[in-house]
PDB file of C-alpha atoms in Angstrom:
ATOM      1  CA  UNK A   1     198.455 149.473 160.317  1.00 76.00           C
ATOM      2  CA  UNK A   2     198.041 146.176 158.991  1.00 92.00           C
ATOM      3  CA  UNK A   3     200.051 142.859 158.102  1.00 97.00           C
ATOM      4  CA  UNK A   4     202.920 142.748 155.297  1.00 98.00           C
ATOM      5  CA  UNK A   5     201.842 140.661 152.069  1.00 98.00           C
ATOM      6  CA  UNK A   6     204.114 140.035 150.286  1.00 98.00           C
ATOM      7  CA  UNK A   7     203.446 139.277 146.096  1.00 97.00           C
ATOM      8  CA  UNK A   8     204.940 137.018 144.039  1.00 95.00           C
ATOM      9  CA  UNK A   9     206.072 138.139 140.631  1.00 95.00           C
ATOM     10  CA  UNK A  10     204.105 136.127 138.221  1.00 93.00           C
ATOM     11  CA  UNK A  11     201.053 137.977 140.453  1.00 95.00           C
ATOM     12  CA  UNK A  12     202.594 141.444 140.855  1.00 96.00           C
ATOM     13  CA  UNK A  13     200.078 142.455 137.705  1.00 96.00           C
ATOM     14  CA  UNK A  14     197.217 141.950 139.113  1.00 96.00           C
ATOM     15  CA  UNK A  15     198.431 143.796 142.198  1.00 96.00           C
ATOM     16  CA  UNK A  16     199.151 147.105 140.896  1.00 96.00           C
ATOM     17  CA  UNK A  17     202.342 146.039 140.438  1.00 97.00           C
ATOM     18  CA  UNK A  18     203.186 145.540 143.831  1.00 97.00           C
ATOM     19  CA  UNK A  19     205.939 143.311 145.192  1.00 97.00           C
ATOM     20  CA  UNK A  20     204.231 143.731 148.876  1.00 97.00           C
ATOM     21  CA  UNK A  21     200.730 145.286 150.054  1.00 97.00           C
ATOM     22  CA  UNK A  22     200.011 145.765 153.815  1.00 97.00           C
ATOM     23  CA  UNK A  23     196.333 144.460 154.424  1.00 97.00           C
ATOM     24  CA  UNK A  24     194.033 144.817 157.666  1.00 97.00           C
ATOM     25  CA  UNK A  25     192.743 141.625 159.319  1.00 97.00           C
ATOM     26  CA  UNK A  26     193.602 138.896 162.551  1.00 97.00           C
ATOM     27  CA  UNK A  27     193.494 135.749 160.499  1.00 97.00           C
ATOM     28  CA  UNK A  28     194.628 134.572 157.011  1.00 97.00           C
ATOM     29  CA  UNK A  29     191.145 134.249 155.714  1.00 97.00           C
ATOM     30  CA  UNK A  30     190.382 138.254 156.612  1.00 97.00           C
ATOM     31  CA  UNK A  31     193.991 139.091 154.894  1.00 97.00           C
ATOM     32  CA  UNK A  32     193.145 137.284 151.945  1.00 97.00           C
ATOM     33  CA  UNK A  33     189.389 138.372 151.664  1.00 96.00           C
ATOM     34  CA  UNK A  34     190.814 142.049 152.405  1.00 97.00           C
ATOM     35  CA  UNK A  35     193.408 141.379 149.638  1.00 97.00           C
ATOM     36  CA  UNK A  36     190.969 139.953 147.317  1.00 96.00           C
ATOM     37  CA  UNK A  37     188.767 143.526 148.103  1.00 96.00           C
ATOM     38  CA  UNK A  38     191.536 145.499 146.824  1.00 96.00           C
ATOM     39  CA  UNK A  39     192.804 143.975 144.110  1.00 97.00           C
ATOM     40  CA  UNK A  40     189.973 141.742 142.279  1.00 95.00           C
ATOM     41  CA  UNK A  41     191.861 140.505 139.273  1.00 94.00           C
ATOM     42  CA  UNK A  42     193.706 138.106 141.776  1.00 94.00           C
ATOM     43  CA  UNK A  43     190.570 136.252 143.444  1.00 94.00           C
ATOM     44  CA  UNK A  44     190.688 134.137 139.841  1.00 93.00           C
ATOM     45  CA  UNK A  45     194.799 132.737 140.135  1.00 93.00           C
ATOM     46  CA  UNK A  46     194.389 132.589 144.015  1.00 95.00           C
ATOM     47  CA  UNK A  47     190.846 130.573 144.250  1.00 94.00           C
ATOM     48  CA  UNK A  48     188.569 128.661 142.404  1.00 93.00           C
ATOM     49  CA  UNK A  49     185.118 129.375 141.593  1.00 93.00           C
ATOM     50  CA  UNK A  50     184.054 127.116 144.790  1.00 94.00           C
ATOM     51  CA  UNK A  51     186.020 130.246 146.449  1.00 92.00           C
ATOM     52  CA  UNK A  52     188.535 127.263 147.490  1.00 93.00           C
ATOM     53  CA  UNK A  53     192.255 128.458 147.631  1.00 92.00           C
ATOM     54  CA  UNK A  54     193.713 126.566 144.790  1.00 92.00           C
ATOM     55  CA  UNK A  55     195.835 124.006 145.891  1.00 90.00           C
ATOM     56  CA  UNK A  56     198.881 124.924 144.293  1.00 91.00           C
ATOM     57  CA  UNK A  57     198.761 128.036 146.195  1.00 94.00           C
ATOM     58  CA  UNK A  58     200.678 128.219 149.543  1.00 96.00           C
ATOM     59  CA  UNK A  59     200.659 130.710 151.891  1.00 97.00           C
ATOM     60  CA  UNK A  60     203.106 130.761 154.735  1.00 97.00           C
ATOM     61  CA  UNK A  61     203.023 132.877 158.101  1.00 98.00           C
ATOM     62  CA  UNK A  62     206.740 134.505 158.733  1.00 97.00           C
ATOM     63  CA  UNK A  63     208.223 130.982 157.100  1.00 93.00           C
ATOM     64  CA  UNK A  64     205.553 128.389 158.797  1.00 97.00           C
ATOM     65  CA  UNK A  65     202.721 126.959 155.854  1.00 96.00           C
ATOM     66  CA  UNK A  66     199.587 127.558 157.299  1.00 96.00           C
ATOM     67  CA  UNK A  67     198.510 124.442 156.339  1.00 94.00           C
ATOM     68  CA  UNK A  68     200.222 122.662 159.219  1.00 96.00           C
ATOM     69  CA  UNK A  69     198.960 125.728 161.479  1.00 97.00           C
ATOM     70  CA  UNK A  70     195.240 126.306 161.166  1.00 95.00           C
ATOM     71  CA  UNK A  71     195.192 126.521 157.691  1.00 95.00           C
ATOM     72  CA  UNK A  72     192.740 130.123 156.744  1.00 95.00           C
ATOM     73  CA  UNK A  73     192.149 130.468 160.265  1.00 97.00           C
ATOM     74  CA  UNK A  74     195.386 131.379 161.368  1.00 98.00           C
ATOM     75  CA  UNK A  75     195.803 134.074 163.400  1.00 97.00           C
ATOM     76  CA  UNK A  76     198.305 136.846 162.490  1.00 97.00           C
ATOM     77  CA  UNK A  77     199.392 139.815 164.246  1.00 96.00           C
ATOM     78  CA  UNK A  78     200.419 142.998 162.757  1.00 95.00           C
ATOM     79  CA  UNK A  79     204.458 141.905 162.799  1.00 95.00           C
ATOM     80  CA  UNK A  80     203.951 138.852 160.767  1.00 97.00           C
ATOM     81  CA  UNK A  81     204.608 138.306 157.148  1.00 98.00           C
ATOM     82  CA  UNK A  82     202.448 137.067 154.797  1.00 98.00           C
ATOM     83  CA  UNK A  83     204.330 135.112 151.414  1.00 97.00           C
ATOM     84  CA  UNK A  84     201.761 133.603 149.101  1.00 96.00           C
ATOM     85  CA  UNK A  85     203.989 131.027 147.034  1.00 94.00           C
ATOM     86  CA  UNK A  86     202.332 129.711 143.936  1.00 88.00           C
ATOM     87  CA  UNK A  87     203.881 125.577 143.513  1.00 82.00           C
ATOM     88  CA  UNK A  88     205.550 125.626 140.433  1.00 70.00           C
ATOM     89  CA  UNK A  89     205.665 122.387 138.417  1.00 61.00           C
ATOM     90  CA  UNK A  90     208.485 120.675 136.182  1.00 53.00           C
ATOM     91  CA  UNK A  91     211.612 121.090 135.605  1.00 50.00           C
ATOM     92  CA  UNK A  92     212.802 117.392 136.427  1.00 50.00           C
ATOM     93  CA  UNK A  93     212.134 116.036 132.946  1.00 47.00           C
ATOM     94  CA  UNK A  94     214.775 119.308 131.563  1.00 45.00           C
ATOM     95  CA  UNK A  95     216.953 118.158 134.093  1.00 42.00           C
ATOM     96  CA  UNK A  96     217.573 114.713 133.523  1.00 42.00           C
ATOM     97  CA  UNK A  97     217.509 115.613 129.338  1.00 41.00           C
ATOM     98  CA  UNK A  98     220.292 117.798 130.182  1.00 44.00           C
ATOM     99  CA  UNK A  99     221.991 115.215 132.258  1.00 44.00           C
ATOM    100  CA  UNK A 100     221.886 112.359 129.598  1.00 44.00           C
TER     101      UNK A 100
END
């Protein structure tokens, strides 16, 4: 059956224009590599050429980060979700222009 991925919007393109995917594997790392199988055009905005997640990518298990868990080698089981959550930057210096 597989585990629930679910795709953020600004990636949804590179996804087939999925919103979610279900993908086969027990940890992160086999989800992701599985993931990355299936749809290649989002290896590049997910990883760097060291095949390093970025790090303003985020992935969370159900709602835990699995970087307080054990990080890529966290296990999943078939009911978890998997969110990947690209950081997005700004929108303090728009805030305080607007409050001024």
């Amino acid at each position: 059956m597989g585990v629930k991925v679910i795709i953020p919007t600004p990636l949804r393109q590179y996804a087939g224009k999925n919103d979610s995917v279900t993908v086969e594997g027990r940890t992160v790392a086999e989800i992701m590599g599985n993931l990355m199988t299936q749809y290649r055009d989002l290896k590049k905005h997910l990883y760097n050429d060291d095949g390093k997640l970025r790090s303003f990518v985020n992935i969370y298990r159900n709602d835990e980060d699995i970087r307080y868990l054990e990080r890529e080698q966290t296990p999943v089981k078939e009911t978890d979700v998997l969110s990947i959550v690209p950081s997005i930057a700004g929108g303090a210096c728009c805030s305080i222009r607007a409050a001024r």
